[in-house]
Coordinates of C-alpha atoms in Angstrom, one line a residue:
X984 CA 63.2 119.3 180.9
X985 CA 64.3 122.4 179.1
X986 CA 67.3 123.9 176.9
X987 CA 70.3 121.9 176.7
X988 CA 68.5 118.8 178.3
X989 CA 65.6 118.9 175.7
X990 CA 68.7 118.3 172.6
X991 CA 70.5 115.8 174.9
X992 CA 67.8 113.7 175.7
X993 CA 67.1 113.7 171.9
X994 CA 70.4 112.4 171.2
X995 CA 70.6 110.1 173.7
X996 CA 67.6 108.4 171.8
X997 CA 69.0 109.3 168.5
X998 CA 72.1 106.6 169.9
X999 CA 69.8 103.9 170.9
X1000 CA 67.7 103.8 168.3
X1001 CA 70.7 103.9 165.5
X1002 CA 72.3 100.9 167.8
X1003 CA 68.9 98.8 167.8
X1004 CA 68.3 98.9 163.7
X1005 CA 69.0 95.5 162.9
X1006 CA 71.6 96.1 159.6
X1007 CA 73.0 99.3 158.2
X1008 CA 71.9 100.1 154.5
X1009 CA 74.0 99.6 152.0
X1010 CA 76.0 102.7 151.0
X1011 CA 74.9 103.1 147.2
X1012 CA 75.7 106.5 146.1
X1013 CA 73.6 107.6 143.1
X1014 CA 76.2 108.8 139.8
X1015 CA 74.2 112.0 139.8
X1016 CA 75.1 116.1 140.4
X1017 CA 74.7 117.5 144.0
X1018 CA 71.7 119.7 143.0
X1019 CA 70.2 116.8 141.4
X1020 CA 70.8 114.5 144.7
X1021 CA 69.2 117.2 146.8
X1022 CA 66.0 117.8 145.0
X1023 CA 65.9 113.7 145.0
X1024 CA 66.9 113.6 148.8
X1025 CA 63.6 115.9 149.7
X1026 CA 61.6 114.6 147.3
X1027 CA 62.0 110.6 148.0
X1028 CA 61.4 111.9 151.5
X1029 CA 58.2 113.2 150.5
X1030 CA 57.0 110.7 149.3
X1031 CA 58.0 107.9 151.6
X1032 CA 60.6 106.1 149.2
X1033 CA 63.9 105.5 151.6
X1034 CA 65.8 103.7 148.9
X1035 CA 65.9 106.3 146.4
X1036 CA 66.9 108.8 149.3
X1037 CA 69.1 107.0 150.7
X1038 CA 70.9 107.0 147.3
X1039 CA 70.5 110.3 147.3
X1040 CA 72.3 111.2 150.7
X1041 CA 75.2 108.8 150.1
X1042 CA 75.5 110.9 147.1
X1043 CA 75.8 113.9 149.0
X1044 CA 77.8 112.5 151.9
X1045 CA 80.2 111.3 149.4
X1046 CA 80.7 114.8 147.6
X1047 CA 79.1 117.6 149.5
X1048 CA 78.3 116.4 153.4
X1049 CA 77.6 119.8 154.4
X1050 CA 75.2 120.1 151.8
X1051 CA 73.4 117.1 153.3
X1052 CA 73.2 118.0 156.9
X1053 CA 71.9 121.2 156.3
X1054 CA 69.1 119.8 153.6
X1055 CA 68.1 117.4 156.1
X1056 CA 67.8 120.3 159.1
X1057 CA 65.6 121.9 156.5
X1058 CA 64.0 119.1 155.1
X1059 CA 62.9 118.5 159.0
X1060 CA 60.9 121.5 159.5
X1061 CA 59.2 121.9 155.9
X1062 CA 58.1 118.6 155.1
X1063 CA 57.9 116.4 158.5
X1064 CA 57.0 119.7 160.6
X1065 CA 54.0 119.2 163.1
X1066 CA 53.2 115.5 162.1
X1067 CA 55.8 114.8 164.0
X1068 CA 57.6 116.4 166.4
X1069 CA 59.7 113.4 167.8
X1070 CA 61.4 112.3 164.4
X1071 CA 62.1 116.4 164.0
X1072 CA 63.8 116.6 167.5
X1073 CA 66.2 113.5 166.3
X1074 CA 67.0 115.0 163.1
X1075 CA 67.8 118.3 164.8
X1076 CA 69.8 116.0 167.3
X1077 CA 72.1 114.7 164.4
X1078 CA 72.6 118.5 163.1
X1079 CA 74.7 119.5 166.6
X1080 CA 78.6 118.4 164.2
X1081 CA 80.6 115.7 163.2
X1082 CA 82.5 115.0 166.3
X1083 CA 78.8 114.0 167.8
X1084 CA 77.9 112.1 165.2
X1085 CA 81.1 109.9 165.7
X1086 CA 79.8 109.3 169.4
X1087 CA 76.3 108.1 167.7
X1088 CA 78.1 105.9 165.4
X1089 CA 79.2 107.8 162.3
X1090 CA 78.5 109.9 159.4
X1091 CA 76.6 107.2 157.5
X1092 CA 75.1 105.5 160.7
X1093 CA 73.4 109.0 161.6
X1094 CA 72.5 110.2 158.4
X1095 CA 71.1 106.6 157.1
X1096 CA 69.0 106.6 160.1
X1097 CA 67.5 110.7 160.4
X1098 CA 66.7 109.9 156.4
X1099 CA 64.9 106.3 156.7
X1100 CA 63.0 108.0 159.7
X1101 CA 61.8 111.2 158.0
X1102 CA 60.9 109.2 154.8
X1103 CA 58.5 107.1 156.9
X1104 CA 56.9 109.5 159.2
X1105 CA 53.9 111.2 158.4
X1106 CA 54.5 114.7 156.9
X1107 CA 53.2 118.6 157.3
X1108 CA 54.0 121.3 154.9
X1109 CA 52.4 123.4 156.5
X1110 CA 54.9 125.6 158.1
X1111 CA 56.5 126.1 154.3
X1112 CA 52.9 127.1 153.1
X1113 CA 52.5 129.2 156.1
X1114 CA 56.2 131.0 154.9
X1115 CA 55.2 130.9 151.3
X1116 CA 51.6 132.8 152.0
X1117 CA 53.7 135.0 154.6
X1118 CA 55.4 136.4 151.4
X1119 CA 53.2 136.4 148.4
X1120 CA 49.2 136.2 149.5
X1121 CA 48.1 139.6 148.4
X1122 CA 46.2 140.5 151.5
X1123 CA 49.4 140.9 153.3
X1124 CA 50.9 143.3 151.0
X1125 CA 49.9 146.5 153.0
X1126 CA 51.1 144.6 156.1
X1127 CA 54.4 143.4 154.6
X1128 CA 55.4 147.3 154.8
X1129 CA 53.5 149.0 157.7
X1130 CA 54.9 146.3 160.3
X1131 CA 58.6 146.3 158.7
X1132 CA 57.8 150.1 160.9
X1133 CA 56.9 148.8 164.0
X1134 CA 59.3 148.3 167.0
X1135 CA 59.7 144.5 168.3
X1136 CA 57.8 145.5 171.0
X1137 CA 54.7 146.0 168.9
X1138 CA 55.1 143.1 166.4
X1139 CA 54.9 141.0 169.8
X1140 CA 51.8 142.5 170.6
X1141 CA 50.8 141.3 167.3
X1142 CA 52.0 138.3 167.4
X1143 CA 49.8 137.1 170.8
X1144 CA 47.0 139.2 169.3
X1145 CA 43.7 137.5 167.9
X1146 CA 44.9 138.3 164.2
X1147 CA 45.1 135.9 161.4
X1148 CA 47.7 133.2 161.5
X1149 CA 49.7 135.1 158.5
X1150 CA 49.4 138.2 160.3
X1151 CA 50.6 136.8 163.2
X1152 CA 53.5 134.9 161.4
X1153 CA 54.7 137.9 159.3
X1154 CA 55.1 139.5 162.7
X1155 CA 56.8 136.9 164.1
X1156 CA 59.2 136.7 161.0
X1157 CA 60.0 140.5 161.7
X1158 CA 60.9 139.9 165.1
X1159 CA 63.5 137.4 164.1
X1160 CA 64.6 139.3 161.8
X1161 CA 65.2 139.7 157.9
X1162 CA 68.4 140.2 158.5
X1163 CA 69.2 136.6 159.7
X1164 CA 66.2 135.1 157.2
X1165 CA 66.1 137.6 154.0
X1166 CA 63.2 137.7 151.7
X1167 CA 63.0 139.5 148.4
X1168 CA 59.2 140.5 150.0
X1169 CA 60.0 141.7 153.3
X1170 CA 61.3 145.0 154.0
X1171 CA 64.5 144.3 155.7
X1172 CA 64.3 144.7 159.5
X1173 CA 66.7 144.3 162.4
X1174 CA 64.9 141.3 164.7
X1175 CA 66.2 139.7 168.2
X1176 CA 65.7 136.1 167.6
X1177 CA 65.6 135.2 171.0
X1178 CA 62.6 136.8 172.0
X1179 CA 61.1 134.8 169.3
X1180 CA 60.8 131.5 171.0
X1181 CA 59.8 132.8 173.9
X1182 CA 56.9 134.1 172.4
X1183 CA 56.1 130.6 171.5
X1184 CA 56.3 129.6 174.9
X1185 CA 53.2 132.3 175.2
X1186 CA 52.0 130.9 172.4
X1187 CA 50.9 127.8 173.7
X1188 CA 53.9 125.5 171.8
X1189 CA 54.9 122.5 173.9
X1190 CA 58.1 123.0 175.8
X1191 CA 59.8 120.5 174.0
X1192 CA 59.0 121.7 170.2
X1193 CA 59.9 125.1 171.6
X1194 CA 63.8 124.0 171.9
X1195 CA 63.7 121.8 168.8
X1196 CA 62.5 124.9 167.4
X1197 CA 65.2 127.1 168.7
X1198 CA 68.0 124.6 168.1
X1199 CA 66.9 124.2 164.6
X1200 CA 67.3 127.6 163.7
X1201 CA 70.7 128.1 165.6
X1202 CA 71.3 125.2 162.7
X1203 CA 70.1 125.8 160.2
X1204 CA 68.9 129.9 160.1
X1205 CA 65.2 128.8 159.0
X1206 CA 62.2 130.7 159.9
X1207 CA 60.5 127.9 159.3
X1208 CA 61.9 126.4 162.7
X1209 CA 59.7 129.1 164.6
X1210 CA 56.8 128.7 161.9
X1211 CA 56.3 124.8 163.0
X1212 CA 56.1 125.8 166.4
X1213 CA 53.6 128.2 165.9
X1214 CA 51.6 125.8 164.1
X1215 CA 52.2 123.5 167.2
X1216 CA 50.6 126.1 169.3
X1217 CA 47.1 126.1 167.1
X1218 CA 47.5 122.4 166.6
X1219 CA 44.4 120.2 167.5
X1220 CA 44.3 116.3 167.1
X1221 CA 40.7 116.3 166.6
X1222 CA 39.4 115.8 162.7
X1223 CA 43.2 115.1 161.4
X1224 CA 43.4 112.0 159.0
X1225 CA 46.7 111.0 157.6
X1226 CA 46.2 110.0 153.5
X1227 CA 48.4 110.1 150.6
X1228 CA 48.6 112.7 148.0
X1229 CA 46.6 112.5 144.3
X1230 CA 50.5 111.7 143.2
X1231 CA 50.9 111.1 139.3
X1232 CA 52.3 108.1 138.0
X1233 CA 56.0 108.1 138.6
X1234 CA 58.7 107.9 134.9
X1235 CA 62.1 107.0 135.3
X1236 CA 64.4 109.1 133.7
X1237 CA 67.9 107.7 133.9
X1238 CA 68.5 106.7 137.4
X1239 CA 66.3 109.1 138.6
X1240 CA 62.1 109.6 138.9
X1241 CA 61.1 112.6 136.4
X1242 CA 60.2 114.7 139.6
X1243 CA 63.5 115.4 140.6
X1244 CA 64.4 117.3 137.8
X1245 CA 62.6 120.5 139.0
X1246 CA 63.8 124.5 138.7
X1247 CA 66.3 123.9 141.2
X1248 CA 68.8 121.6 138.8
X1249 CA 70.5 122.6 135.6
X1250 CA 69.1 119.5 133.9
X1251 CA 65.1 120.4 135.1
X1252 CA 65.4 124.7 134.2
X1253 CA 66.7 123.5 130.7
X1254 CA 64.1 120.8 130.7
X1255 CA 61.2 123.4 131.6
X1256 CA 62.5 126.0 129.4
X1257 CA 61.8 123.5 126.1
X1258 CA 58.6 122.9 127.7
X1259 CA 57.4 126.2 127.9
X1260 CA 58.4 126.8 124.2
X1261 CA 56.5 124.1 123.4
X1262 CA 52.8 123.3 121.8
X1263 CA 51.6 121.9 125.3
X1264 CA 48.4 123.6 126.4
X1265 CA 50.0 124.4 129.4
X1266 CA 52.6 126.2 127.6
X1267 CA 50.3 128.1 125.7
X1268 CA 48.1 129.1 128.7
X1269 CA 51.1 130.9 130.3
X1270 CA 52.8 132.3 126.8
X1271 CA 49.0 133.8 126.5
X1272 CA 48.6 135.0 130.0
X1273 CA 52.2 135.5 131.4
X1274 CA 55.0 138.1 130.7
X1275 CA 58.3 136.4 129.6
X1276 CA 60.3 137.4 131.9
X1277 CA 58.1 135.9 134.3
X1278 CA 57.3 132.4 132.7
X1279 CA 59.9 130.0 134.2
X1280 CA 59.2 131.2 137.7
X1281 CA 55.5 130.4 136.8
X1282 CA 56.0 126.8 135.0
X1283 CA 58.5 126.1 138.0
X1284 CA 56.0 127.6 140.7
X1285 CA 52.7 125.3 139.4
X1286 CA 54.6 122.0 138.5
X1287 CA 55.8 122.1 142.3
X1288 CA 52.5 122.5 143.3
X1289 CA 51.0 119.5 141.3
X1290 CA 54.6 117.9 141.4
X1291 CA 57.3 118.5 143.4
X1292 CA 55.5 119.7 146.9
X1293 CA 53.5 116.3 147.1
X1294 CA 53.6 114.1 149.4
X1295 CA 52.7 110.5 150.8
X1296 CA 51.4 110.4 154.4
X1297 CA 49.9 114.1 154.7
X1298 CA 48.7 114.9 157.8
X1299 CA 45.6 116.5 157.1
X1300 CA 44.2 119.2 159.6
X1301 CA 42.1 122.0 159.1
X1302 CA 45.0 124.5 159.5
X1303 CA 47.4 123.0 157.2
X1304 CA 44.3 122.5 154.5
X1305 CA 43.8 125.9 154.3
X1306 CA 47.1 126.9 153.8
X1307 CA 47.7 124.5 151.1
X1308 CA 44.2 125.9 149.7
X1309 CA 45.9 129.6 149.9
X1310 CA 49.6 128.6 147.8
X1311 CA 47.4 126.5 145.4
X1312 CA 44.6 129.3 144.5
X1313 CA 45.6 132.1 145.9
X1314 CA 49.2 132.7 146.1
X1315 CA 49.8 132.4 142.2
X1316 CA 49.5 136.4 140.8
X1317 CA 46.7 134.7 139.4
X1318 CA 42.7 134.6 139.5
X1319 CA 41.7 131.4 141.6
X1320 CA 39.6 130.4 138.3
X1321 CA 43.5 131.1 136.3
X1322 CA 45.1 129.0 139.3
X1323 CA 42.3 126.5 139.0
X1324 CA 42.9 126.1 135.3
X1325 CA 46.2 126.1 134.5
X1326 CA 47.2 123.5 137.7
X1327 CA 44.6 121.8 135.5
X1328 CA 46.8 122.0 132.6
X1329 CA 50.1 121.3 134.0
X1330 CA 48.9 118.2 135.9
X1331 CA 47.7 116.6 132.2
X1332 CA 51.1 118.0 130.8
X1333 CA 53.5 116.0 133.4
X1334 CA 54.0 113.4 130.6
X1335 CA 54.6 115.5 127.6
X1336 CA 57.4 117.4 130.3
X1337 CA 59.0 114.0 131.1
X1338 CA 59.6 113.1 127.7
X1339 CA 62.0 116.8 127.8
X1340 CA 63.3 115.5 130.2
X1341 CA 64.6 112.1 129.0
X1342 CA 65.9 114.2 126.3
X1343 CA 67.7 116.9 128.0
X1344 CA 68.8 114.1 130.4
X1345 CA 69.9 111.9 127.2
X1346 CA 71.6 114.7 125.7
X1347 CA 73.6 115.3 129.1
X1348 CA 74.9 111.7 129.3
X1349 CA 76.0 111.8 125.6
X1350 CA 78.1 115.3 126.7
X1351 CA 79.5 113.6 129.4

């Protein structure tokens, strides 16, 4: 089964399984902002709370839909990813436009379902931390120019070489393209995106997750779609465990956990910006260490580490360790000793930053 079969098997599924739940949940839309409903959406996904996110879709649905499909399509492939491929082909299934979703059983029917599944599944970040270490590990940097100079030809040839995985992957990004996936770290390059999934066919990836892969980034424009079939392609079962993340103990905040107020919203930016000017030891660690222009984009980059980017239900695989090791320690512009001690800091400090936020939060209501 390949191509157009592949998605319309998926969606034959995708209408089973929404007409076997037995009751549709409750449409409770959360009285918060769209950016604050999205960083909720991912986040309750994350961690395997389907009540808060489904709050936070029926937000979205009620105010920006297209907002929602499209953080769901991305949601798939960065945070569910190679732990499972099945729930990622239905999501990807529900991404193919409203008049489909009617035949499946409606807006609310589809996207209830695609965001109860995703928060329940087991999850991989490792294609995002593959992406992430693609674009700031500092071994790449000579790379990240001399193969922006290289014709397609050649970055395939890199690509099916025995290089390292980020090698590898910054090729394949190239061949996609940075013009249809910028980066602020690439050199910009004209790609052909379809010779990129059938590279992964060479690769090794399973036929299937080869056109989820494909039909998520006709979506959705990720290079994460490719990334998670790469991973598929050096994926082995053998000494995975699936466990929880170390996650710190969760404050509400209004009707919403602390952790959704990250860099992404108004209300977390303003919220980290009094943190940073604060007497924390975290804040002065970076105020010591860290230019100011360059201090939110730290505080922001850290907390998501010991915050935000957590997860319940990690698959855990060798692969996906190590590039969770590589954003952690050595992806920061720091010394790993610096990373180690200021993720440290910050991870004592969530507290003292909630309490902001209640304020900011607080002050925000009051306005309104």
């Amino acid at each position: 089964m390949f191509g157009p079969d592949v998605l319309a098997d998926f969606r034959d599924q995708l209408g089973k399984q929404i007409a076997s739940r037995p009751q549709l949940p409750a449409f409770d839309p959360l009285p918060v902002s769209p950016w604050i409903a999205m960083s909720l959406l991912q986040k309750a996904i994350r961690r395997g709370l389907p009540r808060l996110a489904l709050q936070a879709a029926a937000r979205l649905l009620t105010d920006s839909p297209e907002r929602l499909w499209r953080r769901c399509g991305g949601i798939a492939f960065e945070d569910v990813g190679a732990a499972d491929p099945e729930t990622v082909g239905l999501v990807t299934a529900a991404l193919g436009g409203k008049r489909i979703r009617v035949t499946l059983g409606g807006e609310w029917q589809v996207a209830s379902f695609i965001v109860e599944a995703m928060a329940e599944a087991p999850k991989c970040r490792g294609a995002d931390d593959l992406l992430m270490s693609v674009e700031l590990h500092p071994d790449l940097t000579q790379a990240r120019q001399t193969q922006a100079e290289l014709s397609v030809h050649q970055l395939r040839r890199i690509v099916l070489s025995q290089a390292t995985l980020q090698e590898r992957a910054l090729a394949l990004w190239y061949v996609l393209g940075t013009d249809r996936r910028p980066s602020r770290h690439l050199r910009a390059y004209r790609g052909e995106p379809t010779i990129v999934f059938d590279l992964l066919d060479e690769l090794g990836t399973p036929p299937t997750m080869v056109e989820i892969a494909r039909e998520g980034f006709r979506r959705t424009r990720e290079v994460l779609c490719p990334f998670v079939g790469m991973l598929m392609a050096d994926r082995k079962p053998k000494g995975s465990s699936v466990e929880d993340d170390d996650l710190p103990e969760q404050a509400m905040i209004g009707p919403v956990p602390g952790w959704a107020l990250d860099i992404y919203t108004r209300e977390g930016r303003a919220a980290l910006n009094q943190f940073g000017a604060g007497e924390t030891n975290t804040a002065k660690w970076v105020r010591d260490r860290i230019p100011p222009a360059k201090r939110l984009d730290m505080l922001g980059g850290i907390l998501f580490r010991v915050e935000g980017g957590l997860v319940a239900r990690r698959l855990r695989w060798p692969i996906a360790l190590e590039l969770r090791r590589l954003l952690d320690i050595e992806c920061q512009g720091l010394s790993p000793s610096e990373a180690v001690e200021v993720l440290t800091l910050i991870r004592s400090d969530v507290p003292s930053l909630n309490e902001i936020r209640a304020a900011v939060m607080g002050s925000v209501r009051h306005a309104l």
